Coordinates of C-alpha atoms in Angstrom, one line a residue:
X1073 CA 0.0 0.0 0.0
X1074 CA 1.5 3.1 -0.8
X1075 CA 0.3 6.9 0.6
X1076 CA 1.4 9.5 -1.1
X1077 CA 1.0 13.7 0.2
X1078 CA 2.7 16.3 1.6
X1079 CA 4.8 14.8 4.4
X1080 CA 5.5 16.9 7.3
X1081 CA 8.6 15.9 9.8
X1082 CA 8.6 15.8 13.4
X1083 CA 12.7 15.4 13.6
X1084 CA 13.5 18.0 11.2
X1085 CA 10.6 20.8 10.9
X1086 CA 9.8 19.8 7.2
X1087 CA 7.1 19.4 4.4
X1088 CA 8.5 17.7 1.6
X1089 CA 6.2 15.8 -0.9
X1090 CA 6.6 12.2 -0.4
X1091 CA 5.1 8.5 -0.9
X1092 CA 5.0 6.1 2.2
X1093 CA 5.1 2.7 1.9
X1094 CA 2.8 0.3 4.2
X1095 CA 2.9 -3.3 4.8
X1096 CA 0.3 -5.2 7.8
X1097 CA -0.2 -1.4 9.5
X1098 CA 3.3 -0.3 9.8
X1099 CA 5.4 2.0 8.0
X1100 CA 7.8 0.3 5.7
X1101 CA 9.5 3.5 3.7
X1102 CA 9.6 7.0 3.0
X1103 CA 10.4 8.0 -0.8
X1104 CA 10.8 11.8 -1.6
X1105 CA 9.2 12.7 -4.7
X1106 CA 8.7 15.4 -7.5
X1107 CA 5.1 16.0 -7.3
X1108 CA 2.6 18.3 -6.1
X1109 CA 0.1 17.5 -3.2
X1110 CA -2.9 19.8 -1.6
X1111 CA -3.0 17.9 1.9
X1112 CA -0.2 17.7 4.6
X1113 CA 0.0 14.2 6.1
X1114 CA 0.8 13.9 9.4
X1115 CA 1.9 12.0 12.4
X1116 CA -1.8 10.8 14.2
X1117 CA -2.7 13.2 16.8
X1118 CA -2.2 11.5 20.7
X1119 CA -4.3 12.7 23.7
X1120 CA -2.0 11.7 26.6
X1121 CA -3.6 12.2 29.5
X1122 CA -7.7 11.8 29.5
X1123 CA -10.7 10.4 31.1
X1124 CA -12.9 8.6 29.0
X1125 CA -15.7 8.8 31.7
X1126 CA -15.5 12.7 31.5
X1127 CA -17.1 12.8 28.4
X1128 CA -20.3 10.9 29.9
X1129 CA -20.4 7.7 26.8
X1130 CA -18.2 5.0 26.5
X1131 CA -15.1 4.8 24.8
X1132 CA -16.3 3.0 21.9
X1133 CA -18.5 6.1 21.9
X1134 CA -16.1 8.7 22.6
X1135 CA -14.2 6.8 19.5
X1136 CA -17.1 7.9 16.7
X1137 CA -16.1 11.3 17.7
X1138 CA -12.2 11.7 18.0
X1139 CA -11.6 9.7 15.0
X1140 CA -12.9 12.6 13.1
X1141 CA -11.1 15.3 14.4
X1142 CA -7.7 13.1 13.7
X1143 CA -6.9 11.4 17.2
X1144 CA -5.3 8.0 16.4
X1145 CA -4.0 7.3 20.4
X1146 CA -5.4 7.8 23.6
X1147 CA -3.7 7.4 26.9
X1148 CA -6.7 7.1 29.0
X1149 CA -6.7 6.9 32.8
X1150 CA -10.0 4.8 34.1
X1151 CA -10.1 5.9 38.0
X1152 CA -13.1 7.5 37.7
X1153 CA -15.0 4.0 37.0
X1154 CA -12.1 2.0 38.9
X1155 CA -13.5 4.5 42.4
X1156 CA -16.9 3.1 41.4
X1157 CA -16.2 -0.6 40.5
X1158 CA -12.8 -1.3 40.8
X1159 CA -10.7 -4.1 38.7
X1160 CA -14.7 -4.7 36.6
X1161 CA -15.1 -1.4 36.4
X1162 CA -11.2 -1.2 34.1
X1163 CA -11.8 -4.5 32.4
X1164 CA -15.2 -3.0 31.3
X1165 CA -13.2 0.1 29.9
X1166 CA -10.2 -2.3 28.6
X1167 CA -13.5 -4.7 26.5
X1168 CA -15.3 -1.6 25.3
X1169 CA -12.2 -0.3 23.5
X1170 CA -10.8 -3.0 22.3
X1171 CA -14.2 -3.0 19.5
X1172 CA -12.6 0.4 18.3
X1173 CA -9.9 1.3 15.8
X1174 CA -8.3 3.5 18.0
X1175 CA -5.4 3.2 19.5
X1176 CA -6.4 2.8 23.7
X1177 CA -3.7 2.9 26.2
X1178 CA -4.1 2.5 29.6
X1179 CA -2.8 4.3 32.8
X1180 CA -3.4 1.8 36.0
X1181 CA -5.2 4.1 38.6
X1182 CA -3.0 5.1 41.3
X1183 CA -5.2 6.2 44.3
X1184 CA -8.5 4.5 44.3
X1185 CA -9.6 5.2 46.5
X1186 CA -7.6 8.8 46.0
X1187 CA -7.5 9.3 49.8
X1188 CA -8.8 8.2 52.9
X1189 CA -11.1 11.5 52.9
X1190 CA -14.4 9.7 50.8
X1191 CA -15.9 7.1 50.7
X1192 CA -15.5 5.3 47.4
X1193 CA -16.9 1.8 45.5
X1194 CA -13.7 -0.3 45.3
X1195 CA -9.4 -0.3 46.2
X1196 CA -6.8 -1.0 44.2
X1197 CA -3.8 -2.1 45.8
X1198 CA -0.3 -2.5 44.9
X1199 CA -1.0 -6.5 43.7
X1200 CA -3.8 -5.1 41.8
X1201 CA -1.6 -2.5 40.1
X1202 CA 1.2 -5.1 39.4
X1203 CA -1.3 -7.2 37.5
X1204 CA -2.4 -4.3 35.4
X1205 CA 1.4 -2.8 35.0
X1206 CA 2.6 -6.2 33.8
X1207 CA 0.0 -5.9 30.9
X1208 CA 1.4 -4.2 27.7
X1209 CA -2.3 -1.9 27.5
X1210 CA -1.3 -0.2 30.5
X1211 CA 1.9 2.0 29.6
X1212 CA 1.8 4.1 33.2
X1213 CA 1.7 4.8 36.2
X1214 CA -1.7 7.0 36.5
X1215 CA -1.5 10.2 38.0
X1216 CA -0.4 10.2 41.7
X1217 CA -3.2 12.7 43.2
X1218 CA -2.4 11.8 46.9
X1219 CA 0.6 13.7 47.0
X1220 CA 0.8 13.8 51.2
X1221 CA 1.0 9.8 51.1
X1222 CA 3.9 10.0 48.9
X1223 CA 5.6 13.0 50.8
X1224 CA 4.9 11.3 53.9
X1225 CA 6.2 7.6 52.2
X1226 CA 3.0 6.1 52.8
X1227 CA 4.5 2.4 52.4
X1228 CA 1.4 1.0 50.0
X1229 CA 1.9 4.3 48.0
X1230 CA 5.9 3.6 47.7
X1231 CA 5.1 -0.1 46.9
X1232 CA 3.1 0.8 43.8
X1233 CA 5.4 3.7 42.8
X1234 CA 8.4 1.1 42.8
X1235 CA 6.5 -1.6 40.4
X1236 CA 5.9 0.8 38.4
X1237 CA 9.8 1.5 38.1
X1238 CA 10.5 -2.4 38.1
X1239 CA 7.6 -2.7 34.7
X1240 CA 9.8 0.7 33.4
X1241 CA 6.2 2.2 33.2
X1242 CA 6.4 6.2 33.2
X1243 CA 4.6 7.5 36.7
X1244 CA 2.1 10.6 36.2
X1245 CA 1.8 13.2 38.5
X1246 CA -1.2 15.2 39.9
X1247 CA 0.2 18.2 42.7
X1248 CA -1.3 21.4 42.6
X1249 CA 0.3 24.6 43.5
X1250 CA 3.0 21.9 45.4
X1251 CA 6.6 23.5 45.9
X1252 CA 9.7 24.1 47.7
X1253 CA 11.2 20.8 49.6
X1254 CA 7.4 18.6 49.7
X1255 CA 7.2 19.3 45.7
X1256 CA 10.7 18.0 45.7
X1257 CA 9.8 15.1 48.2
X1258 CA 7.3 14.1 45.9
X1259 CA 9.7 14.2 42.5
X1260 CA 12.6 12.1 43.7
X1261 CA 9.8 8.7 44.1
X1262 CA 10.2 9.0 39.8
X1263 CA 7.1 11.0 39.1
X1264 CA 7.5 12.7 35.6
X1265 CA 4.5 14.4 34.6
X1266 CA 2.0 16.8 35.6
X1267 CA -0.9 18.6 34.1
X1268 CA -1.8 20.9 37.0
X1269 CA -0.1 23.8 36.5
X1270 CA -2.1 26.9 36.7
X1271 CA 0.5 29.6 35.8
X1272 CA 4.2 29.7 34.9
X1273 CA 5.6 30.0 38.1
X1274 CA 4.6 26.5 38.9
X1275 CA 5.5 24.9 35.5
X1276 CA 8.7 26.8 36.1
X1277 CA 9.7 25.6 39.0
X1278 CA 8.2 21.7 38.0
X1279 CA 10.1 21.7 35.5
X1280 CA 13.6 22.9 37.0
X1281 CA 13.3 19.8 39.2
X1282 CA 12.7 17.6 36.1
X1283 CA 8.8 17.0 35.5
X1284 CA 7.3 17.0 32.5
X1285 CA 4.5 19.6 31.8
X1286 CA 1.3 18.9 30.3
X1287 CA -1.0 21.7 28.9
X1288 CA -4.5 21.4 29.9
X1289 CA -7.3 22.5 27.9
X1290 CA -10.5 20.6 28.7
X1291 CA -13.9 21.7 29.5
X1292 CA -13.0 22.9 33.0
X1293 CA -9.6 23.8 33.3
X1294 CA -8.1 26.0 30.7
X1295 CA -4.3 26.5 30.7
X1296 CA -2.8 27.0 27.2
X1297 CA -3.0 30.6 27.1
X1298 CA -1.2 30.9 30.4
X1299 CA 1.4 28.2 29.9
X1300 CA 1.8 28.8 26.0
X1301 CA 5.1 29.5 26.5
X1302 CA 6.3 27.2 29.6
X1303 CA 8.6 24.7 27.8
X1304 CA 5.3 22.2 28.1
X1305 CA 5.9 18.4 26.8
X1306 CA 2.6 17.8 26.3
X1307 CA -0.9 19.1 25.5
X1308 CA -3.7 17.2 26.9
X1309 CA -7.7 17.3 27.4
X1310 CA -8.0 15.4 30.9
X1311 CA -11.4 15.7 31.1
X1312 CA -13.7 16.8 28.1
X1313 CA -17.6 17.0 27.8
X1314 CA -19.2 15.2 25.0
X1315 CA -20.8 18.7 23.8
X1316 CA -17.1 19.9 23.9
X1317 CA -15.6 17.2 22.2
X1318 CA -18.0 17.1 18.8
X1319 CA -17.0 21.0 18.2
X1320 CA -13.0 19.5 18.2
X1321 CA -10.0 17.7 20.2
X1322 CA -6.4 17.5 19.5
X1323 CA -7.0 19.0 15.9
X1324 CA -8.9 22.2 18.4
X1325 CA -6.0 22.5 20.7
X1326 CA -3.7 22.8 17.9
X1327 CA -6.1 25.3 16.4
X1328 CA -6.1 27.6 19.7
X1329 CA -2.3 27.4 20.4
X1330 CA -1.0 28.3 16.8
X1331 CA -3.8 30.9 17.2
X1332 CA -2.0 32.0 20.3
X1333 CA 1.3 32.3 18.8
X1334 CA 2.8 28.8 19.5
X1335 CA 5.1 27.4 16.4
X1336 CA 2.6 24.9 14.2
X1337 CA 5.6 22.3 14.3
X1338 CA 5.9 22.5 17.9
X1339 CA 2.5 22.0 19.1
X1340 CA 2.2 19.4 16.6
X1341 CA 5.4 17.8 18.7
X1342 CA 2.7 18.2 21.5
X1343 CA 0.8 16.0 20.6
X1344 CA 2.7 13.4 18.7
X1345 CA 6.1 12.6 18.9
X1346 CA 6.6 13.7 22.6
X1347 CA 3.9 11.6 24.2
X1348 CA 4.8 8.3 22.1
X1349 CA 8.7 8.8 23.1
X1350 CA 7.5 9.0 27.2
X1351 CA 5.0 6.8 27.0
X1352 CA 6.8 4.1 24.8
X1353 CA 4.0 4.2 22.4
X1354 CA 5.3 2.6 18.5
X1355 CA 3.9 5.8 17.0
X1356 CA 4.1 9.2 16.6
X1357 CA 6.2 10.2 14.2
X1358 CA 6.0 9.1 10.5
X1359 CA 9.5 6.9 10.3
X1360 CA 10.3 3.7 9.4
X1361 CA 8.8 0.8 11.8
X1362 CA 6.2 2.8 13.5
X1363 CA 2.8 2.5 13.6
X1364 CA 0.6 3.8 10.0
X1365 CA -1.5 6.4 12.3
X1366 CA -1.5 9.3 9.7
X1367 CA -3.7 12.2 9.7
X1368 CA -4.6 14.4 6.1
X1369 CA -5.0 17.8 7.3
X1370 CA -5.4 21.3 5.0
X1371 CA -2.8 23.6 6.4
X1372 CA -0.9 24.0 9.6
X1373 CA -3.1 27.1 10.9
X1374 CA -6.8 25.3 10.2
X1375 CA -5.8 21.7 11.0
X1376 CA -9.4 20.7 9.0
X1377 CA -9.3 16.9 9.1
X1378 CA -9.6 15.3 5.7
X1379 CA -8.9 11.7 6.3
X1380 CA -7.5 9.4 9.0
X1381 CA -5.7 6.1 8.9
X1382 CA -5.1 3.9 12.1
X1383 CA -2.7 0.7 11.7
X1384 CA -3.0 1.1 7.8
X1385 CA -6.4 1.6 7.8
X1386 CA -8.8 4.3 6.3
X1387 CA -10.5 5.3 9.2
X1388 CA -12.3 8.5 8.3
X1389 CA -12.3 9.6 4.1
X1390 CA -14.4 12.5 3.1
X1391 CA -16.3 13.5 6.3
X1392 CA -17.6 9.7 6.1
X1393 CA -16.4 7.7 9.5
X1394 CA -16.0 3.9 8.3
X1395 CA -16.6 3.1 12.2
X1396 CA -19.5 2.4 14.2
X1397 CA -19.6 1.9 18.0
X1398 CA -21.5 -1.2 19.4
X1399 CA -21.0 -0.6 23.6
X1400 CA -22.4 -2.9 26.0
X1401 CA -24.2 -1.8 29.3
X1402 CA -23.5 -3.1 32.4
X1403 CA -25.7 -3.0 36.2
X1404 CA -25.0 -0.8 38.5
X1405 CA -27.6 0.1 40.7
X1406 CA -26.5 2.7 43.2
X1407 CA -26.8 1.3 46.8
X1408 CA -29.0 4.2 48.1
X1409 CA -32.5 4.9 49.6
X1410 CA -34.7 7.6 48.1
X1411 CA -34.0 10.8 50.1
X1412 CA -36.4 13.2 51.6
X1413 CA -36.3 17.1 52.4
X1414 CA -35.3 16.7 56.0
X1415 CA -31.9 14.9 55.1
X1416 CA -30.6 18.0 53.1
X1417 CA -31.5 20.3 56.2
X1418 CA -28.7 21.7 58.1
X1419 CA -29.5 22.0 61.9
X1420 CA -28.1 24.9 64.5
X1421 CA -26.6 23.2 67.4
X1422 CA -28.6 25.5 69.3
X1423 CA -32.9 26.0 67.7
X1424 CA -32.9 29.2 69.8
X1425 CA -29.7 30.9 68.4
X1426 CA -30.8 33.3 65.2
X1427 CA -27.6 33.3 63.2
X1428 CA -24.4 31.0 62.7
X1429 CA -21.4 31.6 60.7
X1430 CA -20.5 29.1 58.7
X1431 CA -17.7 27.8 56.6
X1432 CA -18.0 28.8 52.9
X1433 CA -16.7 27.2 49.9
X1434 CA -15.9 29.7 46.9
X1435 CA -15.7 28.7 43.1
X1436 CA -14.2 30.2 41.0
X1437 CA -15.3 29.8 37.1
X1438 CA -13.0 27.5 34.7
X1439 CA -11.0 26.4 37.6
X1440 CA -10.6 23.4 39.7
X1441 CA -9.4 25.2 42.8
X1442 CA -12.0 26.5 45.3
X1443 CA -11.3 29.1 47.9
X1444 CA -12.7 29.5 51.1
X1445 CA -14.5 32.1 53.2
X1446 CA -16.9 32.3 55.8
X1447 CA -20.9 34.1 55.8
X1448 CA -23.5 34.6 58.4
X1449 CA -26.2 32.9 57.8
X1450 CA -30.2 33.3 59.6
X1451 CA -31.5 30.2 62.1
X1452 CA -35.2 29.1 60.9
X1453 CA -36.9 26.5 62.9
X1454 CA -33.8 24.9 64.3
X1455 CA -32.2 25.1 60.6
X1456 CA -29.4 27.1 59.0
X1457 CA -30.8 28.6 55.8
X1458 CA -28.5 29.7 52.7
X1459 CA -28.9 33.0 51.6
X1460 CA -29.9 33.2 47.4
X1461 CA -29.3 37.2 47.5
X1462 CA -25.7 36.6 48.6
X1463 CA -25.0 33.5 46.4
X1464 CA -24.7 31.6 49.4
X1465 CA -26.3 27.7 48.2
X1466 CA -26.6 24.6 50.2
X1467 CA -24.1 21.9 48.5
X1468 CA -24.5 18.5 49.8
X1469 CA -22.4 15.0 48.8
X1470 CA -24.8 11.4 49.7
X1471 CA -22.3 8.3 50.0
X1472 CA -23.5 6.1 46.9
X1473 CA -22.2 2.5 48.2
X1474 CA -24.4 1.2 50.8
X1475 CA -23.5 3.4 53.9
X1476 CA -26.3 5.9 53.2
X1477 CA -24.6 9.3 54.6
X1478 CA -25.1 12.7 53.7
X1479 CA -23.4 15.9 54.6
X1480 CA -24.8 19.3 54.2
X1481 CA -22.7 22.6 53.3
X1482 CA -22.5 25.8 51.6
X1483 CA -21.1 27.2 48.9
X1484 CA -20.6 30.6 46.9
X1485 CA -20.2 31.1 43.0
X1486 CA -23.1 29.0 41.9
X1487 CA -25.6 31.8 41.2
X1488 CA -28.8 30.1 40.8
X1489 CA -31.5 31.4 42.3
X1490 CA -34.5 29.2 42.7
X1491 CA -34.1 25.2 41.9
X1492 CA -30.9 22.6 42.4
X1493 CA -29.0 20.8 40.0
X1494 CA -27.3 17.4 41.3
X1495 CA -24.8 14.6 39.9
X1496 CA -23.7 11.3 40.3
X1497 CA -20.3 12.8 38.9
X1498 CA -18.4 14.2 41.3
X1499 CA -14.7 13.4 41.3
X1500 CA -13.0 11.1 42.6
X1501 CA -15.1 8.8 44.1
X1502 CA -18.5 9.9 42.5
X1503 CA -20.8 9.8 45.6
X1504 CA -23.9 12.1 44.4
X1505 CA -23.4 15.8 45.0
X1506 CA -25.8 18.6 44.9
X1507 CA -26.5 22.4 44.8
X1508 CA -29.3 24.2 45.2
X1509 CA -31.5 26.8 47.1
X1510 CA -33.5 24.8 49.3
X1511 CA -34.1 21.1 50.4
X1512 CA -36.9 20.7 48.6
X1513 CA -35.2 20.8 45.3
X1514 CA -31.7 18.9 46.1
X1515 CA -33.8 16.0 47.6
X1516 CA -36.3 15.8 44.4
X1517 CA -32.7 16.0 41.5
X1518 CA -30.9 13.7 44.2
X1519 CA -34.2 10.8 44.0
X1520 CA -33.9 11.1 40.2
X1521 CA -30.7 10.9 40.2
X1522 CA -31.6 7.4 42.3
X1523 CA -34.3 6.1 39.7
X1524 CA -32.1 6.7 36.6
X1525 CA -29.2 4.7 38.4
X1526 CA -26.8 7.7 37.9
X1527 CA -27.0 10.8 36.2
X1528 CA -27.1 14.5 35.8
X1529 CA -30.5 16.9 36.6
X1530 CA -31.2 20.0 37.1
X1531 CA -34.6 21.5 38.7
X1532 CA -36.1 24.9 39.0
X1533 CA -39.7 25.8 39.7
X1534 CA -40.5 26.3 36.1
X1535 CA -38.6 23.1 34.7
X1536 CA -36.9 19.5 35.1
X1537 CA -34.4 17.9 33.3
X1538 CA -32.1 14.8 33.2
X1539 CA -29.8 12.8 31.8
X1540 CA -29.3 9.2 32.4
X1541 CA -25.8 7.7 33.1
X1542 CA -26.3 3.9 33.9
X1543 CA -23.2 2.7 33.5
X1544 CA -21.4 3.4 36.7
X1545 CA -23.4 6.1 37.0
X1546 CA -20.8 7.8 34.6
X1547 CA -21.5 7.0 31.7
X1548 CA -23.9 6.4 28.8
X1549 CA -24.3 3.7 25.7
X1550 CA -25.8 6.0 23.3
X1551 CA -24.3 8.3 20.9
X1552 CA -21.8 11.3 21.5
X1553 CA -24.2 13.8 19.9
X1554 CA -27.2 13.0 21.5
X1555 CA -25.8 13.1 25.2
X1556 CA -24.2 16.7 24.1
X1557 CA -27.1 17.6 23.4
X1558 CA -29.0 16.4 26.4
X1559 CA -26.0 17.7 28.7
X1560 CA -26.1 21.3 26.6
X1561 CA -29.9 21.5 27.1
X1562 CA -29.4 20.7 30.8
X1563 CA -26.8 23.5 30.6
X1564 CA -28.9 26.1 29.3
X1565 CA -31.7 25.4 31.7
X1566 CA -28.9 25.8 34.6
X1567 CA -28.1 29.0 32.7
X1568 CA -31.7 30.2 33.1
X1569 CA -32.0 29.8 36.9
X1570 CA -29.3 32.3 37.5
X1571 CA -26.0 30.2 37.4
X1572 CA -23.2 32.1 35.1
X1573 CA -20.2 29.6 35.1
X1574 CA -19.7 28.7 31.7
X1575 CA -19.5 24.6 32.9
X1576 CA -22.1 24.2 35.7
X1577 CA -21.6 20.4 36.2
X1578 CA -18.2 20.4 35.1
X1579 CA -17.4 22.8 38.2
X1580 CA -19.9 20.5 40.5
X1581 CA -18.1 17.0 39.5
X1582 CA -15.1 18.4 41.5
X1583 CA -16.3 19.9 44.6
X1584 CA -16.2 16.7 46.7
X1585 CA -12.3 16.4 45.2
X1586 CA -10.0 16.4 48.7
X1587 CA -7.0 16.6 47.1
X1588 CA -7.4 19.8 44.6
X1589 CA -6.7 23.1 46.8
X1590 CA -8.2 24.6 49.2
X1591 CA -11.6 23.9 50.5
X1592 CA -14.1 20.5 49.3
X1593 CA -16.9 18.9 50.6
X1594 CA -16.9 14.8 50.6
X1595 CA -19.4 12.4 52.1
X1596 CA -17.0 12.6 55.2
X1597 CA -16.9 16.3 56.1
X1598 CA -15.9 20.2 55.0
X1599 CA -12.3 19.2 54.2
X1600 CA -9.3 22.1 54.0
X1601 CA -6.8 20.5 52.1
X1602 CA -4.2 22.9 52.2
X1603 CA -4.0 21.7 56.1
X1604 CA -4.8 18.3 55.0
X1605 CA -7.7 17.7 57.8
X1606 CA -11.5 18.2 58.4
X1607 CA -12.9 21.3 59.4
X1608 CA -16.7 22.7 60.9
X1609 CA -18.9 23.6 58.7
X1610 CA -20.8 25.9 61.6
X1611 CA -17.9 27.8 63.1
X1612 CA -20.5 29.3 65.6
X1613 CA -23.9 30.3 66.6
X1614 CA -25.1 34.0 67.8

């Protein structure tokens, strides 16, 4: 089989017109030739670091979608369904790929449960991640987010970070706004990447001491512009939406950071060459030996996708996708009772007391991190009541596997004034979380949320809406486009009762996250994780 085009050159910043050779999916030559070409062909684009379950299908699913926009390899880390179902919950992933032409890696989940914080479905231990590391699909080490256990050489921590260096697997990092001696603590156990940079400083100082940066532009965190210029390694999604992921992927990021300024060779190193050298992936680059994952694209400003080949294959040929997904469900019925309007109430330690101040979470739009600050809230009939004029909401997290908890909070940045909006996403260990004005609402999204085994809704006193996620309560079977446009229809209704961050339930999934700066909420307790402990959510009563 021979490919003929424009070749562009990861090694040497070239486009020279060329004809590649293929035999059985890999690359067999390169012949240089006299002839003229419209498209450039080029190496097939690689999303390093991503979670499948972000974008609410399956990966077979997610698959219809990236092939067209040129992705040909995904490094994909499963903890969000390993938290939920453990070892099933990563074989169900591994199966579900395996029925799609794209290239799935695998990173094997480093802290499921991510710490001892939540309550989650499942624990993988360091056996556990031995079997998965001796497996050639898993290529690393997924993303260390307890980053006190390794400081503090927590020894089943160490255990799996030194299998990982006896498989020779690459060990991802997750440590936000770390520095000085702990960020150093936590780099000399061999962790290599991270995609939490916010600003230069920190990817300045990460990678002084070694690390490799990854760019992060997915639906909730947005750091290209700010790290454009930061000596990254990589550009990744981490977590994209399904109504973010059918306007683009890799061929968008491209887009924005040559749009930006960036060098259209360099980010194409990004996202090719770079992640297949760390991650010992036989692609990347189009040389001799390596994997026929070869994109067509118009120019290097555009990156329009004209066709794709994976292994050899024609994958994707004039906006026609020779692929169709065929995911299987699976049952998993969230072991909780139906919950009622008192459950969401918080209660004064003292009915007689009028006022309390309380302990505030703050969000801040397109942004992981949450601050923290405090409010004074009015005493009604023995309860604390949140206060819709000052954007002061009731947020609540209810334990999903069988213990049947629930713990009541506030929070600031939400903006909606009359309903609640609730999700059986909410990272790491997906325990349902809610927001809302009053009880009322949270405990009627929370029920449906029950009945639909999983899902997202949102409720205001003109509307309801939902969207079904039965498979671990993460995800769904059916088609990218129609749970975009489910999820963007849910948005806009959010939109309408008064909320004004750009990613609603994006921004919820990762309020109950104790290991993301500064202030969360888990099924446990109002958590400060800069101080690494549990803090009252009623400070005191007047």
């Amino acid at each position: 089989m021979i490919i003929k085009g424009n070749i562009l050159n990861v090694f040497t910043n070239e486009i020279y017109p060329g004809e590649i050779e293929i035999e059985q999916g890999i690359i067999q030559s390169i012949k240089e030739v006299n002839k003229d070409f419209n498209d450039i062909i080029v190496p097939g684009f690689i999303d390093s670091h991503i979670h499948i379950e972000s974008s609410m299908v399956t990966p077979s699913r997610f698959s219809e979608v990236a092939l067209k926009h040129g992705t040909t390899s995904i490094v994909a880390d499963p903890h969000e369904i390993a938290n939920v179902m453990g070892i099933d919950g990563i074989n169900y992933m591994l199966e579900d790929a395996k029925h799609s032409p794209l290239n799935y890696y695998f990173s094997a989940p480093s802290c499921v449960p991510t710490t001892k914080f939540e309550t989650s479905g499942a624990e993988i231990d360091s056996k556990t991640i031995e079997s998965l590391l001796s497996q050639p699909e898993f290529v690393s080490l997924g993303e260390v987010m307890d980053y006190n256990a390794v400081i503090n050489e927590n020894p089943e921590m160490i255990s799996k970070l030194e299998i990982a260096k006896k498989y020779q697997k690459p060990i991802d990092g997750h440590a936000p706004l770390l520095s000085g001696k702990n960020l150093q603590k936590y780099i000399k156990h061999g962790i290599s990447t991270d995609h939490e940079c916010t600003n230069k400083k920190e990817a300045s100082e990460k990678r002084r001491m070694g690390m490799k940066i990854m760019i992060r532009e997915g639906s909730e965190a947005h750091s290209l512009e700010e790290l454009i210029h930061s000596d990254a390694e990589f550009m990744v999604t981490d977590d994209l939406k399904s109504e973010d992921l059918i306007k683009g992927h890799i061929d968008y990021l491209l887009r924005k950071a040559v749009d930006l300024g960036m060098d259209p060779f360099d980010a194409i190193k990004l996202v090719t060459i770079n992640p297949a050298e760390h991650y010992n992936l036989n692609t990347g680059s189009i040389t001799p030996g390596k994997k026929a994952n070869l994109v067509f694209i118009d120019n290097l400003e555009d990156f329009k996708v004209n066709r794709v080949i994976i292994n050899g294959n024609t994958i994707f040929k004039k906006q026609k996708l020779l692929y169709r997904a065929n995911p299987k469900a699976i049952d998993t019925t969230l072991k909780i009772s139906p919950k009622t309007t008192a459950d969401f109430d918080l209660k004064a330690r003292n009915p007689s007391h009028k006022s309390a101040t309380v302990n505030v979470i703050t969000v801040k739009d397109d942004s992981i991190i949450t601050g923290h600050t405090q409010a004074k809230l009015n005493i009604e009939k023995g309860n604390i009541i949140p206060s819709v004029f000052e954007d002061i909401l009731k947020i609540s997290v209810i334990e999903r596997y069988g213990g049947n908890t629930i713990i009541n909070g506030f929070v600031k940045g939400f903006g909606i004034k009359n309903g609640a909006i609730a999700s059986s996403i909410s990272h790491d260990s997906h325990n349902i979380i809610a927001v809302g004005t009053n009880s009322k609402y949270m405990a009627e999204a929370t029920n449906k949320i029950i009945e639909n085994k999983g899902g997202i809704v949102a409720i205001s006193n003109k509307e309801k809406l939902d969207l079904a996620l039965p498979i671990a309560g993460l995800m769904s079977n059916a088609p990218v486009t129609e749970v975009a446009e489910t999820s963007t229809k849910l948005n806009e209704l959010v939109y309408q009762m008064g909320c004004y961050l750009s990613s609603p339930f994006t921004t919820l999934s990762f309020m109950a996250l104790p290991v993301v700066p500064s202030l969360k909420i888990t099924n446990k307790g109002l958590f400060d994780v800069n101080e690494n402990k549990f803090i009252d959510i009623i400070k005191h009563e007047d």
